[in-house]
Amino acid sequence: MSLSLSAETPDVSADAVDGVWLECIECGETYAPFEDIRYTCDECDGLLEVRYAEPATFSEFEGEGVWRYSAALPLDEGVSIQEGATPLYEVPRLEADVGVEALRIKHEGMNPTGSFKDRGMTVGVAVARELGVDRLACASTGNTSAALAAYGSRGGAEVLVLLPAGKVAAGKVGQAALHDARILEVDGNFDACLDIVRDLADRGEVYLLNSLNPFRLEGQKTIGLEILEAFQADYGTWPDRIVLPVGNAGNTSALYKAFRELVQAGELEPEEVPKLTGVQAEGAAPMVEAIENGADEVRRWEEVETIATAIRIGNPVNAPKALPGIRETGGTAVSVTDEEITDAQRELAAEGVGVEPASAASVAGLRKLREEGVVSADEQVVCLTTGHLLKDPDAAANAGNEPEPVPASTDGVLASLASERSSDQ
Ligand code: F0G
């Protein structure tokens, strides 16, 4: 079964509770939503999705933030720290420089813990409470751990996070620490951490809140809903394309799901759906490889490396949901070098928008695709920036200007100012 952009609403499962159930995307097996704990299909191990008897329409949305979209979510309220409602910035110079008709930046770094992960956690931690579990865990390149630590604490749960030792940006580790998570630094990469957490979850030791958990992606759908509403309000149209960084491909899957449900609800025509365009770092680009090769499966990369540590991932677990999302919307995937990522980080910063390296990958990817002619000059584009600059202060300092030591006197400062800037980028 492939996930397609069809206007047909799903057959309501006998397992539905209040019109909500879980369904395997591979074999179609269905499950009641909050009865047992499962992350994948009992029958075939396929990925699960939350399904709704009546996909929500725009007129049902009211209020602000993630819970504005409760009609499209499996619960009416979550464990909330006022997540969502992030800005959709204009960047006129970058827009002109890249050469597209419109460019907007959806800055997810403006969420409470500084990344889009908060949108998934406000739902996921509430579901954990519904299920009666109180020991939550994730593997993380950093942002998921920060969000889970904050939302878990707020929800009164114990939190374990498994991080690849030495490969997580300082701001993120600090957040997980202060929000009181137990931090386990694994001598291995993110994919190894996720293998272990999945094992712990299968053994009943922890409740898993990685994006393999279908409820998390429901919260992340709201990024797509917010983009469409805000873009429509400003331009009276939908964006042609959404460009986003890809790690585990959770966001790609979530945005695609948001759009599929709007098509089912009669709010969007399939051809109006924005082209989902994924960007990976060259040193960690298994999804790009699969798109370029037309492959149905993604090959796991054992060795991965990039300055964008948030997306230093070789085995994107949501690929079976995300590959159809990219293909069915007419999108594509592209890889960029670390240098291109850093350049884009500086370009965004020049517009006042501070992002971490992984986030800048979206802009770097757009620029490359525009140069290659894959993106045309008349397109209206939204780039997703997924995490705040302060998440990775070392990367920001390295990409930016050096502080200049000066004497503690006005004359000394003026003398320094009269000389050449010691170190421009
Ligand atoms: N951007 C940032 C800043 C991220 O932290 C992540 C993922 C992504 C992009 C990729 O998103 O996985 O949905 O494709 N970070 C995860 C983490 C893996 O552990 O924080 P995706």
JSON list of N, CA, C and O and ligand atoms in Angstrom, two decimals, residues 114-117 138-145 172 190 210-211 216-217 220 244-252 310-311 313 318 356 358-359 385-388, ligand 1:
[
{"chain": "A", "resi": 114, "resn": "GLY", "atom": "N", "xyz": [13.05, 25.78, 21.47]},
{"chain": "A", "resi": 114, "resn": "GLY", "atom": "CA", "xyz": [13.90, 26.20, 20.37]},
{"chain": "A", "resi": 114, "resn": "GLY", "atom": "C", "xyz": [13.93, 25.29, 19.17]},
{"chain": "A", "resi": 114, "resn": "GLY", "atom": "O", "xyz": [14.81, 25.43, 18.32]},
{"chain": "A", "resi": 115, "resn": "SER", "atom": "N", "xyz": [12.98, 24.35, 19.07]},
{"chain": "A", "resi": 115, "resn": "SER", "atom": "CA", "xyz": [12.90, 23.55, 17.85]},
{"chain": "A", "resi": 115, "resn": "SER", "atom": "C", "xyz": [11.47, 23.05, 17.65]},
{"chain": "A", "resi": 115, "resn": "SER", "atom": "O", "xyz": [10.64, 23.11, 18.56]},
{"chain": "A", "resi": 116, "resn": "PHE", "atom": "N", "xyz": [11.22, 22.52, 16.43]},
{"chain": "A", "resi": 116, "resn": "PHE", "atom": "CA", "xyz": [9.89, 21.99, 16.10]},
{"chain": "A", "resi": 116, "resn": "PHE", "atom": "C", "xyz": [9.48, 20.79, 16.92]},
{"chain": "A", "resi": 116, "resn": "PHE", "atom": "O", "xyz": [8.33, 20.37, 16.91]},
{"chain": "A", "resi": 117, "resn": "LYS", "atom": "N", "xyz": [10.43, 20.20, 17.63]},
{"chain": "A", "resi": 117, "resn": "LYS", "atom": "CA", "xyz": [10.12, 18.96, 18.37]},
{"chain": "A", "resi": 117, "resn": "LYS", "atom": "C", "xyz": [9.03, 19.19, 19.40]},
{"chain": "A", "resi": 117, "resn": "LYS", "atom": "O", "xyz": [8.33, 18.25, 19.79]},
{"chain": "A", "resi": 138, "resn": "CYS", "atom": "N", "xyz": [13.99, 8.71, 24.61]},
{"chain": "A", "resi": 138, "resn": "CYS", "atom": "CA", "xyz": [14.25, 8.91, 23.18]},
{"chain": "A", "resi": 138, "resn": "CYS", "atom": "C", "xyz": [15.74, 8.77, 22.91]},
{"chain": "A", "resi": 138, "resn": "CYS", "atom": "O", "xyz": [16.57, 8.94, 23.82]},
{"chain": "A", "resi": 139, "resn": "ALA", "atom": "N", "xyz": [16.06, 8.45, 21.67]},
{"chain": "A", "resi": 139, "resn": "ALA", "atom": "CA", "xyz": [17.42, 8.65, 21.15]},
{"chain": "A", "resi": 139, "resn": "ALA", "atom": "C", "xyz": [17.39, 10.01, 20.51]},
{"chain": "A", "resi": 139, "resn": "ALA", "atom": "O", "xyz": [16.35, 10.43, 20.02]},
{"chain": "A", "resi": 140, "resn": "SER", "atom": "N", "xyz": [18.52, 10.71, 20.50]},
{"chain": "A", "resi": 140, "resn": "SER", "atom": "CA", "xyz": [18.43, 12.05, 19.94]},
{"chain": "A", "resi": 140, "resn": "SER", "atom": "C", "xyz": [19.77, 12.60, 19.47]},
{"chain": "A", "resi": 140, "resn": "SER", "atom": "O", "xyz": [20.80, 12.32, 20.07]},
{"chain": "A", "resi": 141, "resn": "THR", "atom": "N", "xyz": [19.69, 13.41, 18.41]},
{"chain": "A", "resi": 141, "resn": "THR", "atom": "CA", "xyz": [20.83, 14.23, 18.03]},
{"chain": "A", "resi": 141, "resn": "THR", "atom": "C", "xyz": [20.80, 15.54, 18.83]},
{"chain": "A", "resi": 141, "resn": "THR", "atom": "O", "xyz": [21.59, 16.43, 18.57]},
{"chain": "A", "resi": 142, "resn": "GLY", "atom": "N", "xyz": [19.86, 15.68, 19.73]},
{"chain": "A", "resi": 142, "resn": "GLY", "atom": "CA", "xyz": [19.85, 16.81, 20.68]},
{"chain": "A", "resi": 142, "resn": "GLY", "atom": "C", "xyz": [18.50, 17.47, 20.89]},
{"chain": "A", "resi": 142, "resn": "GLY", "atom": "O", "xyz": [18.04, 17.62, 22.02]},
{"chain": "A", "resi": 143, "resn": "ASN", "atom": "N", "xyz": [17.84, 17.87, 19.81]},
{"chain": "A", "resi": 143, "resn": "ASN", "atom": "CA", "xyz": [16.61, 18.63, 19.98]},
{"chain": "A", "resi": 143, "resn": "ASN", "atom": "C", "xyz": [15.46, 17.82, 20.55]},
{"chain": "A", "resi": 143, "resn": "ASN", "atom": "O", "xyz": [14.69, 18.31, 21.37]},
{"chain": "A", "resi": 144, "resn": "THR", "atom": "N", "xyz": [15.33, 16.57, 20.10]},
{"chain": "A", "resi": 144, "resn": "THR", "atom": "CA", "xyz": [14.28, 15.73, 20.66]},
{"chain": "A", "resi": 144, "resn": "THR", "atom": "C", "xyz": [14.50, 15.56, 22.15]},
{"chain": "A", "resi": 144, "resn": "THR", "atom": "O", "xyz": [13.54, 15.59, 22.95]},
{"chain": "A", "resi": 145, "resn": "SER", "atom": "N", "xyz": [15.75, 15.41, 22.56]},
{"chain": "A", "resi": 145, "resn": "SER", "atom": "CA", "xyz": [16.03, 15.20, 23.99]},
{"chain": "A", "resi": 145, "resn": "SER", "atom": "C", "xyz": [15.68, 16.45, 24.80]},
{"chain": "A", "resi": 145, "resn": "SER", "atom": "O", "xyz": [15.13, 16.35, 25.90]},
{"chain": "A", "resi": 172, "resn": "LYS", "atom": "N", "xyz": [21.80, 21.99, 23.47]},
{"chain": "A", "resi": 172, "resn": "LYS", "atom": "CA", "xyz": [20.81, 20.91, 23.60]},
{"chain": "A", "resi": 172, "resn": "LYS", "atom": "C", "xyz": [21.09, 20.04, 24.81]},
{"chain": "A", "resi": 172, "resn": "LYS", "atom": "O", "xyz": [20.17, 19.65, 25.54]},
{"chain": "A", "resi": 190, "resn": "PHE", "atom": "N", "xyz": [23.75, 8.30, 16.25]},
{"chain": "A", "resi": 190, "resn": "PHE", "atom": "CA", "xyz": [22.32, 8.39, 16.57]},
{"chain": "A", "resi": 190, "resn": "PHE", "atom": "C", "xyz": [21.59, 7.09, 16.25]},
{"chain": "A", "resi": 190, "resn": "PHE", "atom": "O", "xyz": [20.74, 6.63, 17.02]},
{"chain": "A", "resi": 210, "resn": "ASN", "atom": "N", "xyz": [10.49, 8.88, 20.13]},
{"chain": "A", "resi": 210, "resn": "ASN", "atom": "CA", "xyz": [11.07, 9.27, 18.84]},
{"chain": "A", "resi": 210, "resn": "ASN", "atom": "C", "xyz": [9.94, 9.36, 17.81]},
{"chain": "A", "resi": 210, "resn": "ASN", "atom": "O", "xyz": [8.81, 8.95, 18.08]},
{"chain": "A", "resi": 211, "resn": "SER", "atom": "N", "xyz": [10.29, 9.86, 16.61]},
{"chain": "A", "resi": 211, "resn": "SER", "atom": "CA", "xyz": [9.24, 10.08, 15.61]},
{"chain": "A", "resi": 211, "resn": "SER", "atom": "C", "xyz": [8.70, 8.79, 15.00]},
{"chain": "A", "resi": 211, "resn": "SER", "atom": "O", "xyz": [7.76, 8.82, 14.21]},
{"chain": "A", "resi": 216, "resn": "ARG", "atom": "N", "xyz": [3.55, 11.49, 17.76]},
{"chain": "A", "resi": 216, "resn": "ARG", "atom": "CA", "xyz": [4.40, 12.68, 17.67]},
{"chain": "A", "resi": 216, "resn": "ARG", "atom": "C", "xyz": [4.21, 13.38, 16.34]},
{"chain": "A", "resi": 216, "resn": "ARG", "atom": "O", "xyz": [4.16, 14.60, 16.27]},
{"chain": "A", "resi": 217, "resn": "LEU", "atom": "N", "xyz": [4.09, 12.59, 15.29]},
{"chain": "A", "resi": 217, "resn": "LEU", "atom": "CA", "xyz": [3.96, 13.20, 13.96]},
{"chain": "A", "resi": 217, "resn": "LEU", "atom": "C", "xyz": [2.65, 13.96, 13.82]},
{"chain": "A", "resi": 217, "resn": "LEU", "atom": "O", "xyz": [2.54, 14.89, 13.01]},
{"chain": "A", "resi": 220, "resn": "GLN", "atom": "N", "xyz": [3.40, 17.38, 14.80]},
{"chain": "A", "resi": 220, "resn": "GLN", "atom": "CA", "xyz": [4.25, 18.04, 13.80]},
{"chain": "A", "resi": 220, "resn": "GLN", "atom": "C", "xyz": [3.50, 18.40, 12.51]},
{"chain": "A", "resi": 220, "resn": "GLN", "atom": "O", "xyz": [3.95, 19.26, 11.76]},
{"chain": "A", "resi": 244, "resn": "LEU", "atom": "N", "xyz": [12.68, 21.55, 3.33]},
{"chain": "A", "resi": 244, "resn": "LEU", "atom": "CA", "xyz": [12.97, 21.27, 4.74]},
{"chain": "A", "resi": 244, "resn": "LEU", "atom": "C", "xyz": [14.17, 20.35, 4.91]},
{"chain": "A", "resi": 244, "resn": "LEU", "atom": "O", "xyz": [14.44, 19.52, 4.04]},
{"chain": "A", "resi": 245, "resn": "PRO", "atom": "N", "xyz": [14.88, 20.51, 6.03]},
{"chain": "A", "resi": 245, "resn": "PRO", "atom": "CA", "xyz": [15.99, 19.59, 6.31]},
{"chain": "A", "resi": 245, "resn": "PRO", "atom": "C", "xyz": [15.44, 18.22, 6.70]},
{"chain": "A", "resi": 245, "resn": "PRO", "atom": "O", "xyz": [14.37, 18.14, 7.31]},
{"chain": "A", "resi": 246, "resn": "VAL", "atom": "N", "xyz": [16.17, 17.17, 6.35]},
{"chain": "A", "resi": 246, "resn": "VAL", "atom": "CA", "xyz": [15.70, 15.81, 6.61]},
{"chain": "A", "resi": 246, "resn": "VAL", "atom": "C", "xyz": [16.73, 15.03, 7.42]},
{"chain": "A", "resi": 246, "resn": "VAL", "atom": "O", "xyz": [17.92, 15.00, 7.07]},
{"chain": "A", "resi": 247, "resn": "GLY", "atom": "N", "xyz": [16.26, 14.43, 8.51]},
{"chain": "A", "resi": 247, "resn": "GLY", "atom": "CA", "xyz": [17.10, 13.53, 9.30]},
{"chain": "A", "resi": 247, "resn": "GLY", "atom": "C", "xyz": [16.43, 12.16, 9.32]},
{"chain": "A", "resi": 247, "resn": "GLY", "atom": "O", "xyz": [16.69, 11.29, 8.49]},
{"chain": "A", "resi": 248, "resn": "ASN", "atom": "N", "xyz": [15.51, 12.00, 10.28]},
{"chain": "A", "resi": 248, "resn": "ASN", "atom": "CA", "xyz": [14.71, 10.78, 10.34]},
{"chain": "A", "resi": 248, "resn": "ASN", "atom": "C", "xyz": [13.50, 10.82, 9.43]},
{"chain": "A", "resi": 248, "resn": "ASN", "atom": "O", "xyz": [12.71, 9.88, 9.39]},
{"chain": "A", "resi": 249, "resn": "ALA", "atom": "N", "xyz": [13.31, 11.96, 8.77]},
{"chain": "A", "resi": 249, "resn": "ALA", "atom": "CA", "xyz": [12.19, 12.17, 7.83]},
{"chain": "A", "resi": 249, "resn": "ALA", "atom": "C", "xyz": [10.83, 12.21, 8.52]},
{"chain": "A", "resi": 249, "resn": "ALA", "atom": "O", "xyz": [9.79, 11.96, 7.90]},
{"chain": "A", "resi": 250, "resn": "GLY", "atom": "N", "xyz": [10.83, 12.55, 9.80]},
{"chain": "A", "resi": 250, "resn": "GLY", "atom": "CA", "xyz": [9.57, 12.68, 10.53]},
{"chain": "A", "resi": 250, "resn": "GLY", "atom": "C", "xyz": [8.76, 13.88, 10.05]},
{"chain": "A", "resi": 250, "resn": "GLY", "atom": "O", "xyz": [7.56, 13.77, 9.80]},
{"chain": "A", "resi": 251, "resn": "ASN", "atom": "N", "xyz": [9.41, 15.01, 9.90]},
{"chain": "A", "resi": 251, "resn": "ASN", "atom": "CA", "xyz": [8.69, 16.21, 9.45]},
{"chain": "A", "resi": 251, "resn": "ASN", "atom": "C", "xyz": [8.17, 16.04, 8.04]},
{"chain": "A", "resi": 251, "resn": "ASN", "atom": "O", "xyz": [7.05, 16.47, 7.74]},
{"chain": "A", "resi": 252, "resn": "THR", "atom": "N", "xyz": [8.97, 15.46, 7.17]},
{"chain": "A", "resi": 252, "resn": "THR", "atom": "CA", "xyz": [8.53, 15.25, 5.79]},
{"chain": "A", "resi": 252, "resn": "THR", "atom": "C", "xyz": [7.25, 14.40, 5.81]},
{"chain": "A", "resi": 252, "resn": "THR", "atom": "O", "xyz": [6.28, 14.71, 5.12]},
{"chain": "A", "resi": 310, "resn": "ALA", "atom": "N", "xyz": [22.39, 17.86, 14.01]},
{"chain": "A", "resi": 310, "resn": "ALA", "atom": "CA", "xyz": [20.98, 17.49, 14.21]},
{"chain": "A", "resi": 310, "resn": "ALA", "atom": "C", "xyz": [20.51, 16.48, 13.17]},
{"chain": "A", "resi": 310, "resn": "ALA", "atom": "O", "xyz": [19.62, 15.67, 13.44]},
{"chain": "A", "resi": 311, "resn": "ILE", "atom": "N", "xyz": [21.10, 16.54, 11.97]},
{"chain": "A", "resi": 311, "resn": "ILE", "atom": "CA", "xyz": [20.67, 15.63, 10.90]},
{"chain": "A", "resi": 311, "resn": "ILE", "atom": "C", "xyz": [21.80, 14.65, 10.51]},
{"chain": "A", "resi": 311, "resn": "ILE", "atom": "O", "xyz": [21.90, 14.21, 9.38]},
{"chain": "A", "resi": 313, "resn": "ILE", "atom": "N", "xyz": [22.33, 11.54, 10.51]},
{"chain": "A", "resi": 313, "resn": "ILE", "atom": "CA", "xyz": [21.52, 10.33, 10.64]},
{"chain": "A", "resi": 313, "resn": "ILE", "atom": "C", "xyz": [21.66, 9.49, 9.38]},
{"chain": "A", "resi": 313, "resn": "ILE", "atom": "O", "xyz": [21.53, 10.02, 8.26]},
{"chain": "A", "resi": 318, "resn": "ASN", "atom": "N", "xyz": [11.54, 6.97, 9.20]},
{"chain": "A", "resi": 318, "resn": "ASN", "atom": "CA", "xyz": [10.24, 7.30, 8.60]},
{"chain": "A", "resi": 318, "resn": "ASN", "atom": "C", "xyz": [10.26, 7.29, 7.07]},
{"chain": "A", "resi": 318, "resn": "ASN", "atom": "O", "xyz": [9.29, 7.74, 6.44]},
{"chain": "A", "resi": 356, "resn": "GLU", "atom": "N", "xyz": [20.26, 27.16, 13.67]},
{"chain": "A", "resi": 356, "resn": "GLU", "atom": "CA", "xyz": [21.36, 26.21, 13.80]},
{"chain": "A", "resi": 356, "resn": "GLU", "atom": "C", "xyz": [21.69, 25.61, 12.41]},
{"chain": "A", "resi": 356, "resn": "GLU", "atom": "O", "xyz": [20.88, 25.72, 11.48]},
{"chain": "A", "resi": 358, "resn": "ALA", "atom": "N", "xyz": [21.66, 22.66, 10.85]},
{"chain": "A", "resi": 358, "resn": "ALA", "atom": "CA", "xyz": [20.71, 21.77, 10.15]},
{"chain": "A", "resi": 358, "resn": "ALA", "atom": "C", "xyz": [19.61, 22.58, 9.50]},
{"chain": "A", "resi": 358, "resn": "ALA", "atom": "O", "xyz": [19.16, 22.27, 8.39]},
{"chain": "A", "resi": 359, "resn": "SER", "atom": "N", "xyz": [19.17, 23.62, 10.18]},
{"chain": "A", "resi": 359, "resn": "SER", "atom": "CA", "xyz": [18.07, 24.44, 9.67]},
{"chain": "A", "resi": 359, "resn": "SER", "atom": "C", "xyz": [18.46, 25.16, 8.40]},
{"chain": "A", "resi": 359, "resn": "SER", "atom": "O", "xyz": [17.65, 25.31, 7.47]},
{"chain": "A", "resi": 385, "resn": "THR", "atom": "N", "xyz": [13.04, 26.38, 8.88]},
{"chain": "A", "resi": 385, "resn": "THR", "atom": "CA", "xyz": [14.25, 26.37, 9.70]},
{"chain": "A", "resi": 385, "resn": "THR", "atom": "C", "xyz": [13.84, 25.77, 11.05]},
{"chain": "A", "resi": 385, "resn": "THR", "atom": "O", "xyz": [12.99, 26.31, 11.75]},
{"chain": "A", "resi": 386, "resn": "THR", "atom": "N", "xyz": [14.46, 24.67, 11.38]},
{"chain": "A", "resi": 386, "resn": "THR", "atom": "CA", "xyz": [13.93, 23.77, 12.39]},
{"chain": "A", "resi": 386, "resn": "THR", "atom": "C", "xyz": [14.42, 24.04, 13.82]},
{"chain": "A", "resi": 386, "resn": "THR", "atom": "O", "xyz": [13.77, 23.65, 14.78]},
{"chain": "A", "resi": 387, "resn": "GLY", "atom": "N", "xyz": [15.58, 24.73, 13.95]},
{"chain": "A", "resi": 387, "resn": "GLY", "atom": "CA", "xyz": [16.11, 24.94, 15.30]},
{"chain": "A", "resi": 387, "resn": "GLY", "atom": "C", "xyz": [16.80, 26.29, 15.43]},
{"chain": "A", "resi": 387, "resn": "GLY", "atom": "O", "xyz": [17.33, 26.85, 14.46]},
{"chain": "A", "resi": 388, "resn": "HIS", "atom": "N", "xyz": [16.83, 26.80, 16.64]},
{"chain": "A", "resi": 388, "resn": "HIS", "atom": "CA", "xyz": [17.37, 28.14, 16.93]},
{"chain": "A", "resi": 388, "resn": "HIS", "atom": "C", "xyz": [18.89, 28.17, 16.91]},
{"chain": "A", "resi": 388, "resn": "HIS", "atom": "O", "xyz": [19.55, 27.18, 17.26]},
{"chain": "B", "resi": 1, "resn": "F0G", "atom": "N1", "xyz": [16.41, 19.92, 12.00]},
{"chain": "B", "resi": 1, "resn": "F0G", "atom": "C1", "xyz": [16.70, 19.84, 13.29]},
{"chain": "B", "resi": 1, "resn": "F0G", "atom": "C2", "xyz": [17.18, 21.07, 13.97]},
{"chain": "B", "resi": 1, "resn": "F0G", "atom": "C3", "xyz": [16.57, 18.61, 13.97]},
{"chain": "B", "resi": 1, "resn": "F0G", "atom": "O1", "xyz": [16.86, 18.55, 15.26]},
{"chain": "B", "resi": 1, "resn": "F0G", "atom": "C4", "xyz": [16.13, 17.48, 13.25]},
{"chain": "B", "resi": 1, "resn": "F0G", "atom": "C5", "xyz": [16.03, 16.18, 13.90]},
{"chain": "B", "resi": 1, "resn": "F0G", "atom": "C6", "xyz": [15.83, 17.63, 11.90]},
{"chain": "B", "resi": 1, "resn": "F0G", "atom": "C7", "xyz": [15.99, 18.87, 11.30]},
{"chain": "B", "resi": 1, "resn": "F0G", "atom": "C8", "xyz": [15.38, 16.50, 11.07]},
{"chain": "B", "resi": 1, "resn": "F0G", "atom": "O2", "xyz": [14.03, 16.26, 11.26]},
{"chain": "B", "resi": 1, "resn": "F0G", "atom": "O3", "xyz": [14.10, 13.86, 11.73]},
{"chain": "B", "resi": 1, "resn": "F0G", "atom": "O4", "xyz": [11.98, 15.00, 11.18]},
{"chain": "B", "resi": 1, "resn": "F0G", "atom": "O5", "xyz": [13.70, 14.63, 9.44]},
{"chain": "B", "resi": 1, "resn": "F0G", "atom": "N2", "xyz": [16.44, 15.94, 15.05]},
{"chain": "B", "resi": 1, "resn": "F0G", "atom": "C9", "xyz": [16.21, 14.69, 15.78]},
{"chain": "B", "resi": 1, "resn": "F0G", "atom": "C10", "xyz": [16.66, 14.85, 17.21]},
{"chain": "B", "resi": 1, "resn": "F0G", "atom": "C11", "xyz": [16.72, 13.50, 15.13]},
{"chain": "B", "resi": 1, "resn": "F0G", "atom": "O6", "xyz": [17.00, 13.86, 17.86]},
{"chain": "B", "resi": 1, "resn": "F0G", "atom": "O7", "xyz": [16.63, 15.97, 17.72]},
{"chain": "B", "resi": 1, "resn": "F0G", "atom": "P1", "xyz": [13.41, 14.85, 10.87]}
]
